[in-house]
mmCIF file with all atom_site columns, C-alpha atoms in Angstrom:
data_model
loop_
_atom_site.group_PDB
_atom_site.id
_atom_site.type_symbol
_atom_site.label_atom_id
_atom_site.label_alt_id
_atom_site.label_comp_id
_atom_site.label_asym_id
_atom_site.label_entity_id
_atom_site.label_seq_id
_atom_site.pdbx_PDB_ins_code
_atom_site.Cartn_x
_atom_site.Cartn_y
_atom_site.Cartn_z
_atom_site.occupancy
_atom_site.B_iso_or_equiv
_atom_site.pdbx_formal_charge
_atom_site.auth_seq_id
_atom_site.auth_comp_id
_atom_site.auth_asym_id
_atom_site.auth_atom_id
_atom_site.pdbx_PDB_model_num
ATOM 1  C CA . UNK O 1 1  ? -15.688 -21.709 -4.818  1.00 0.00 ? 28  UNK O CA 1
ATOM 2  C CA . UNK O 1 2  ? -19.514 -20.355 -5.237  1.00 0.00 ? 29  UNK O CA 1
ATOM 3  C CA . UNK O 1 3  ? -20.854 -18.464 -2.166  1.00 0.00 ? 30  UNK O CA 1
ATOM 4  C CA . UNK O 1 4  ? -23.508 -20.591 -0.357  1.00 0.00 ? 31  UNK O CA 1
ATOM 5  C CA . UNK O 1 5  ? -24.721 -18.176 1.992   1.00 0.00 ? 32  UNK O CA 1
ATOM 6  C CA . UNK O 1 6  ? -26.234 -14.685 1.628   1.00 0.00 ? 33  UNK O CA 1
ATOM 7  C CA . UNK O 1 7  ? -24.556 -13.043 4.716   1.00 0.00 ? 34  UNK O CA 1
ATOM 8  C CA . UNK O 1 8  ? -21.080 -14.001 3.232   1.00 0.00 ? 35  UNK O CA 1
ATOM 9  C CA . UNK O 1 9  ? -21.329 -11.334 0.470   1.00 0.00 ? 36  UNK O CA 1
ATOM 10 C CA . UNK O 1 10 ? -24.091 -8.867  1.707   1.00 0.00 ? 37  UNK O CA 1
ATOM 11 C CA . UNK O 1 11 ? -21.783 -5.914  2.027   1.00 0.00 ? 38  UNK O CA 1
ATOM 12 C CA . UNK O 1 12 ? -18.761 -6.700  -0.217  1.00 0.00 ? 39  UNK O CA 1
ATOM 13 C CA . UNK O 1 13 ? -18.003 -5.530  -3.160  1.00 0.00 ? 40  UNK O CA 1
ATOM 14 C CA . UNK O 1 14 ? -17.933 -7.002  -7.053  1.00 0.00 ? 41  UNK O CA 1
ATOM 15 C CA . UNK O 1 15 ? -14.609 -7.177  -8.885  1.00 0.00 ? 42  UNK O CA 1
ATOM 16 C CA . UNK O 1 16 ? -16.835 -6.562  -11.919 1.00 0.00 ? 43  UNK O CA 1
ATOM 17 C CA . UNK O 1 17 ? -19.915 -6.149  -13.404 1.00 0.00 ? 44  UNK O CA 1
ATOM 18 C CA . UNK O 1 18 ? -22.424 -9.558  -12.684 1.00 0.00 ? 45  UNK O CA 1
ATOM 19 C CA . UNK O 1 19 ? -25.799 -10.151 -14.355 1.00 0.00 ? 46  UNK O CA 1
ATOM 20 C CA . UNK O 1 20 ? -29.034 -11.438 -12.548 1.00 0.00 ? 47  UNK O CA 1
ATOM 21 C CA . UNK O 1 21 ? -28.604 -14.778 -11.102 1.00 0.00 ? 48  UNK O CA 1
ATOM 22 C CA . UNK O 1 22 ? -25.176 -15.287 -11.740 1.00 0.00 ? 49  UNK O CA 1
ATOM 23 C CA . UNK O 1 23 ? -23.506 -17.425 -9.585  1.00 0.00 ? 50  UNK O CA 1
ATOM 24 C CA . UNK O 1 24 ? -21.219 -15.176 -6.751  1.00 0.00 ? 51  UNK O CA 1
ATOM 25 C CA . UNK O 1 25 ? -17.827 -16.910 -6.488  1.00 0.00 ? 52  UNK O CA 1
ATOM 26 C CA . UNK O 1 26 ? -15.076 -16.174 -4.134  1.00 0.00 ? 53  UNK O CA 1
ATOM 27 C CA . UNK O 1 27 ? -13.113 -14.177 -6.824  1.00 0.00 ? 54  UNK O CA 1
ATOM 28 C CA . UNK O 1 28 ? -15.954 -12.491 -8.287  1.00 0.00 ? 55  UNK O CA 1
ATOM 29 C CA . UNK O 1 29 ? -16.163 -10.272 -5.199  1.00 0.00 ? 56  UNK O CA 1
ATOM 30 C CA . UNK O 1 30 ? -12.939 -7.705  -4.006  1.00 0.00 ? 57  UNK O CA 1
ATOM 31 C CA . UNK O 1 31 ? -10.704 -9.755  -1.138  1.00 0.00 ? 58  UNK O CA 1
ATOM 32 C CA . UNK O 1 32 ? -7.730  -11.526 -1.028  1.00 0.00 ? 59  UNK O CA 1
ATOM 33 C CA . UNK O 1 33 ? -8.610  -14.489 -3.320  1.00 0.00 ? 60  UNK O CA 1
ATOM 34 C CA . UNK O 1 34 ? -8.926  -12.312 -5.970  1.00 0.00 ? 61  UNK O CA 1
ATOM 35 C CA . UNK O 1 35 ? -5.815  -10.484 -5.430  1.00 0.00 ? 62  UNK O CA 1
ATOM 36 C CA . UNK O 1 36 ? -4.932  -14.314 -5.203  1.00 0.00 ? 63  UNK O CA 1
ATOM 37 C CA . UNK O 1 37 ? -6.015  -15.437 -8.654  1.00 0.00 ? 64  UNK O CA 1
ATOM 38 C CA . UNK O 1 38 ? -5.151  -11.975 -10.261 1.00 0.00 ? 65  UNK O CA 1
ATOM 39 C CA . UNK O 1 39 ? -1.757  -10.832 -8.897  1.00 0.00 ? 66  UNK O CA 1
ATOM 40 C CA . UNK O 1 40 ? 1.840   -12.279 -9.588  1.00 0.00 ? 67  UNK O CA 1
ATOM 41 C CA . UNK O 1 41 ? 4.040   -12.768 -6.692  1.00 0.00 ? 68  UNK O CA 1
ATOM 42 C CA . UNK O 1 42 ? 5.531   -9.179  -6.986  1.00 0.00 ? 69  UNK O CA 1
ATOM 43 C CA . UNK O 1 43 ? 2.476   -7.295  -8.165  1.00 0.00 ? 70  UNK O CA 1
ATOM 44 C CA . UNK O 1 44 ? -0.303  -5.587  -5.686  1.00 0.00 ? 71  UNK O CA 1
ATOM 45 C CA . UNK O 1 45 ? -3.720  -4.667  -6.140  1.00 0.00 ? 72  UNK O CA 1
ATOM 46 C CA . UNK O 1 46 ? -4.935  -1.528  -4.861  1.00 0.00 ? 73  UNK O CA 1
ATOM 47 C CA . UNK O 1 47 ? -8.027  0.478   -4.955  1.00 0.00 ? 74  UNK O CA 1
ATOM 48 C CA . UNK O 1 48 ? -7.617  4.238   -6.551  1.00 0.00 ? 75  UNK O CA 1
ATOM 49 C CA . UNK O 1 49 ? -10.733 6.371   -5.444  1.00 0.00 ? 76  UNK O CA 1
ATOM 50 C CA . UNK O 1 50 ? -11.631 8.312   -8.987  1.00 0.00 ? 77  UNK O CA 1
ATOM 51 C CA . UNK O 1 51 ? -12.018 12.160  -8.681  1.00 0.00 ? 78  UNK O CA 1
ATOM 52 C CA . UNK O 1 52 ? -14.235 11.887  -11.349 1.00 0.00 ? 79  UNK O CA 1
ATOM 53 C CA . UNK O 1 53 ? -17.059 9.655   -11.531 1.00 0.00 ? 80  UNK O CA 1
ATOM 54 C CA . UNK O 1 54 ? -17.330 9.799   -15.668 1.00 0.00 ? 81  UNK O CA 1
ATOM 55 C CA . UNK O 1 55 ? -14.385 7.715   -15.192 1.00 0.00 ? 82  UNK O CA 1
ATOM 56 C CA . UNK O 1 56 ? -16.632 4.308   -14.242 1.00 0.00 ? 83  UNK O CA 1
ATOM 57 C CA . UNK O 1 57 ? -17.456 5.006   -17.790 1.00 0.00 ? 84  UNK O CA 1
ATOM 58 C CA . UNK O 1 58 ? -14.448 4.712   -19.520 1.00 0.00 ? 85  UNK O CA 1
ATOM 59 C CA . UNK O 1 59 ? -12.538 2.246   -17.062 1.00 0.00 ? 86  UNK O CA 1
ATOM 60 C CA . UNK O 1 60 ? -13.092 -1.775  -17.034 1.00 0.00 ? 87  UNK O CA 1
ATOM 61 C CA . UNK O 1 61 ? -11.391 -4.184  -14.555 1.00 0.00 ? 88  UNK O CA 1
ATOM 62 C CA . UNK O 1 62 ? -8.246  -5.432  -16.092 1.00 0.00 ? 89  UNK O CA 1
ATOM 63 C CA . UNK O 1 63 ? -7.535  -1.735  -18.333 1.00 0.00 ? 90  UNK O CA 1
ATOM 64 C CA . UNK O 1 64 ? -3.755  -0.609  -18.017 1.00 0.00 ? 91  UNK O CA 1
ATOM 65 C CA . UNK O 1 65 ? -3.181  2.766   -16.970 1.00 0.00 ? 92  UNK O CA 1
ATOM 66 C CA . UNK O 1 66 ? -0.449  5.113   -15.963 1.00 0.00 ? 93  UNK O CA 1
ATOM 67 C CA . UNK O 1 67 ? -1.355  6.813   -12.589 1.00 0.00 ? 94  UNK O CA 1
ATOM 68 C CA . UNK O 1 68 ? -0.327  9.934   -11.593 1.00 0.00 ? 95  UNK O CA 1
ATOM 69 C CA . UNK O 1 69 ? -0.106  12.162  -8.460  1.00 0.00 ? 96  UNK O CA 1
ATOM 70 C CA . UNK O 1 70 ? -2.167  15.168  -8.782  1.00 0.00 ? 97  UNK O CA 1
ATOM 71 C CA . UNK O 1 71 ? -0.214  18.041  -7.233  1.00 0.00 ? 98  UNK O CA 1
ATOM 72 C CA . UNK O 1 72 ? -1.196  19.240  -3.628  1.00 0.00 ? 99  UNK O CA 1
ATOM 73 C CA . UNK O 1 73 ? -0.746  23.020  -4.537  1.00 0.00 ? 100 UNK O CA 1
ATOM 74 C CA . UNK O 1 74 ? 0.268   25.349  -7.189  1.00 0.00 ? 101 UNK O CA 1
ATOM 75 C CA . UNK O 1 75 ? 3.577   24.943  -6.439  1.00 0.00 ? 102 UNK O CA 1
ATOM 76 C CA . UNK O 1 76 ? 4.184   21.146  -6.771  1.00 0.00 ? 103 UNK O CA 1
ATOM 77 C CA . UNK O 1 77 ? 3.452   19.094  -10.042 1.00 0.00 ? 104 UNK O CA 1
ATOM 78 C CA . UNK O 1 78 ? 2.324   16.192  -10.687 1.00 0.00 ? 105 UNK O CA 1
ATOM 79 C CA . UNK O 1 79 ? 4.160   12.974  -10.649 1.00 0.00 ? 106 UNK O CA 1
ATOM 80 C CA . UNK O 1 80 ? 3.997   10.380  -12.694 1.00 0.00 ? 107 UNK O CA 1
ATOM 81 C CA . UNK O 1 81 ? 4.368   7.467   -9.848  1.00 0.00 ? 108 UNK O CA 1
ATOM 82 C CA . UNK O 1 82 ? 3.276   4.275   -12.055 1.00 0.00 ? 109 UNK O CA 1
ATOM 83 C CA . UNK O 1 83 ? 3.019   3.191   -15.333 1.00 0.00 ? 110 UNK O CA 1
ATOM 84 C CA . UNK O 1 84 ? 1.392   0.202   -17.509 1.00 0.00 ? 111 UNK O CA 1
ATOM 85 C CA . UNK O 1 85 ? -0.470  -0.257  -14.056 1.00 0.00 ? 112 UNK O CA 1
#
């Protein structure tokens, strides 16, 4: 349901993007009823920190992606480890 107090979102995080005076519901903002409302049984929600901030540019909340490991050093490569993520 809609958040009726401040103090319960001051802090949190927004799944997406919200406009002025929109009304803050409990799966507008990142926590488990989100992962809740947006997740089959088997499937997980995770963050992935961006190296590259030009990325928020690009990305949108619910865009499928493959995800690869970058490599550590010169001599490992990178690993594909998910895709249509």
């Amino acid at each position: 349901g809609a958040h009726t107090r401040v103090d319960a979102v001051v802090g949190t995080t927004l799944a997406g993007p919200a406009r002025r005076g929109e009304v803050l519901t409990d799966v507008r903002v990142l926590g488990p009823r989100l992962a809740e409302s947006a997740a089959g049984p088997d499937e997980r929600i995770v963050p992935i920190p961006l190296a590259d901030a030009a990325l928020m540019d690009v990305l949108r909340p619910g865009d499928i992606v493959d995800i690869v490991a970058a490599p550590v050093d010169e001599m490992t490569e990178a690993k594909l480890i998910a895709t249509d993520a």
